[in-house]
Coordinates of C-alpha atoms in Angstrom, one line a residue:
X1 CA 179.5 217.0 45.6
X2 CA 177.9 218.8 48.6
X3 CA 176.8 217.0 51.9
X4 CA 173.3 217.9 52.5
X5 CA 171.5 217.9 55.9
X6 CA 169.4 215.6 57.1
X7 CA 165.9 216.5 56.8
X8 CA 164.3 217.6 60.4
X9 CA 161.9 214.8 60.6
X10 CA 165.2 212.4 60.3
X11 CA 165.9 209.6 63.5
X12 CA 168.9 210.5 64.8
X13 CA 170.1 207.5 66.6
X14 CA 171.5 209.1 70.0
X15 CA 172.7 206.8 72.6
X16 CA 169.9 206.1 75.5
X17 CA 170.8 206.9 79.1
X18 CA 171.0 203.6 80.5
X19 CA 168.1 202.0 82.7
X20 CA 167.3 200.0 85.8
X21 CA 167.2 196.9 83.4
X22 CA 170.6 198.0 82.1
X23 CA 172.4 197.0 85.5
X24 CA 172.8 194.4 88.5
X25 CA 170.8 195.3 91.0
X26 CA 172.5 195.5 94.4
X27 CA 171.5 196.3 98.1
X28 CA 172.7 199.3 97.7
X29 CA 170.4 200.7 95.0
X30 CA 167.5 198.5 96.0
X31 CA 167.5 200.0 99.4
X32 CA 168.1 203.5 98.2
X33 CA 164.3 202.9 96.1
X34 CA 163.0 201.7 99.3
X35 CA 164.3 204.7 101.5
X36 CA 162.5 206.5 98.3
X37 CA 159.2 204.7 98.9
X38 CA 159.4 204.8 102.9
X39 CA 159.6 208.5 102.9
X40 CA 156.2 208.4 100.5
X41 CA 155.0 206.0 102.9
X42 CA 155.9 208.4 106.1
X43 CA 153.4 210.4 104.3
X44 CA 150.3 207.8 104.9
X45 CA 151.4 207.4 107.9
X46 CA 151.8 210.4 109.4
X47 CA 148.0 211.1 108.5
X48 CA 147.0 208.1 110.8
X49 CA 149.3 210.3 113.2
X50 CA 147.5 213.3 113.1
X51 CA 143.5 211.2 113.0
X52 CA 145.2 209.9 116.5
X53 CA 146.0 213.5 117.8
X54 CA 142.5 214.6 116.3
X55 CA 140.4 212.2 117.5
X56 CA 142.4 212.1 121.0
X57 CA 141.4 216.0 121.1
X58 CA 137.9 216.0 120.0
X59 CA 136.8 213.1 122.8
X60 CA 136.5 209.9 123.8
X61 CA 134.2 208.7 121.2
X62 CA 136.4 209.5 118.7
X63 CA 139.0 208.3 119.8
X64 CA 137.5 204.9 121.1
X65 CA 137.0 204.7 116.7
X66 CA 140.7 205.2 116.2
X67 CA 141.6 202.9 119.1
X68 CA 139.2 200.3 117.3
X69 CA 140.6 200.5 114.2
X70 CA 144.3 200.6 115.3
X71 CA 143.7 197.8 117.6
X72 CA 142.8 195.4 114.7
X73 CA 145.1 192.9 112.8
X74 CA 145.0 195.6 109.6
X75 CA 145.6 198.4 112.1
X76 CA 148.0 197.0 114.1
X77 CA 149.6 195.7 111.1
X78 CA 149.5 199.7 109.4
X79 CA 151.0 200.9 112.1
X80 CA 153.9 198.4 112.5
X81 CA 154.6 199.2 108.8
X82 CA 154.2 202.6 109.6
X83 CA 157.4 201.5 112.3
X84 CA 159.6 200.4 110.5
X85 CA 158.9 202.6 107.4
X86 CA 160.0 205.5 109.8
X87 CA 163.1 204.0 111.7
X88 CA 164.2 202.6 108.4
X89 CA 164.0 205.8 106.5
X90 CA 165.8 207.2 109.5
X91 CA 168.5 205.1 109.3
X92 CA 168.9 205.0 105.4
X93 CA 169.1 209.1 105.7
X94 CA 171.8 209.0 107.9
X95 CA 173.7 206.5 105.5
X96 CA 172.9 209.4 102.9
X97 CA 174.1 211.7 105.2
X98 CA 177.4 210.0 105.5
X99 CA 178.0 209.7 102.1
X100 CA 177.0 213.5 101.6
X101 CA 180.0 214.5 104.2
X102 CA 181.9 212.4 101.7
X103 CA 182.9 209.3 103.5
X104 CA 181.6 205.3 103.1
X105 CA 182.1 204.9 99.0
X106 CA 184.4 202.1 98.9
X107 CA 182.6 199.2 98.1
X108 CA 183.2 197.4 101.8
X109 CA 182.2 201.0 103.7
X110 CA 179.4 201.0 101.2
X111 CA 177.7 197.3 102.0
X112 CA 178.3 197.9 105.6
X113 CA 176.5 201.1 105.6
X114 CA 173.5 199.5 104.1
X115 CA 173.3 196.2 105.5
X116 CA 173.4 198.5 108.8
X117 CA 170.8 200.5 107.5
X118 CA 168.3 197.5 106.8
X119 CA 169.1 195.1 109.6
X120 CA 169.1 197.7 111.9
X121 CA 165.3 199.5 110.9
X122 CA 164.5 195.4 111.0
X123 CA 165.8 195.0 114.7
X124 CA 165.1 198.9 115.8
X125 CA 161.1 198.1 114.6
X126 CA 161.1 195.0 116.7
X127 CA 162.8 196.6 120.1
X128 CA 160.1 199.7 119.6
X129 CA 157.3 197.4 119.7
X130 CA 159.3 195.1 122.1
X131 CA 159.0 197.8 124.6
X132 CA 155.9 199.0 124.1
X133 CA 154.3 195.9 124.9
X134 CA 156.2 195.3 127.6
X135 CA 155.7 199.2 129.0
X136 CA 151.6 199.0 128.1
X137 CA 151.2 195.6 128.9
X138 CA 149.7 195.9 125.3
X139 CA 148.1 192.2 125.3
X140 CA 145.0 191.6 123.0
X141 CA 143.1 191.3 126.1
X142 CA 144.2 194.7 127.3
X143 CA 143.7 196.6 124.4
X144 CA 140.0 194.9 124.5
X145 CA 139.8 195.9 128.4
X146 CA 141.2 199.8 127.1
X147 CA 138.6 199.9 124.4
X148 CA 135.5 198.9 127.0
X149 CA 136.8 201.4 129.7
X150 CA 137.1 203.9 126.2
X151 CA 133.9 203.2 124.6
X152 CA 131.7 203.0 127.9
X153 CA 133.0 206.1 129.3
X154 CA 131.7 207.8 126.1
X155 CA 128.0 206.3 126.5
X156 CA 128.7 203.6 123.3
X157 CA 127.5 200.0 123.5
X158 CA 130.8 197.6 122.3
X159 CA 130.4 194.5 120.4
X160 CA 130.8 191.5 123.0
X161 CA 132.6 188.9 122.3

């Protein structure tokens, strides 16, 4: 008797390549999706970057309208995500980095590396903005003092308050 093919249209159960439901989820690959998403996020970012260098070009009422909005709780918050999102993605490349030249795979190297790479974009984030209030004197009440100085130089009347 003579095997015939299966027709073309026939399943052919394959194996399936497994998925992220397939394994534990450790630091390791949880921070290497989130060094994926801060470098999308450095993207954002670096378009508030580049409205700051615009508006700081163009004039003081422009950039009394970035101040504003960077001085707010959503705006101070963007840019402290904007922070860490940059110090950490800084940090998780140069674990990448490591493990391109071929060292920090066994499995102690490899949770050092990592817990390095998030407690340290943690702590870096909080020293940046450590010193920068200290070196600004960046109070609430001198930002509001900045943005008065900004906004009347430029001829526009600021909400009181």
């Amino acid at each position: 008797r003579k095997l015939s093919k299966p027709p073309m249209t026939a399943r052919i159960e394959r194996p399936i390549s497994p998925h992220l439901q397939t394994y534990r989820w450790t630091l390791t690959m949880a921070l290497s999706v989130v060094h994926r998403i801060t470098g999308m996020a450095l993207y954002f970012g670096t378009l508030l970057l580049a409205w700051w260098l615009i508006a700081a070009a163009t004039g003081p009422a422009a950039y009394a309208n970035v101040q504003a909005f960077t001085g707010s709780f959503i705006g101070r918050l963007i840019v402290f995500g904007y922070t860490w999102a940059l110090l950490h993605h800084l940090l998780s490349g140069i674990r990448h980095f490591i493990w391109d030249l071929g060292y920090g795979f066994k499995a102690s190297e490899r949770e050092a590396l990592t817990w390095g790479a998030a407690i340290g974009g943690i702590s870096l984030t909080v020293l940046v903005w450590i010193v920068a209030y200290t070196v600004a004197a960046g109070t609430p009440e001198a930002d509001r003092l900045d943005f008065l100085r900004v906004t009347a130089a430029a001829g526009i009347s600021a909400p009181t308050g």
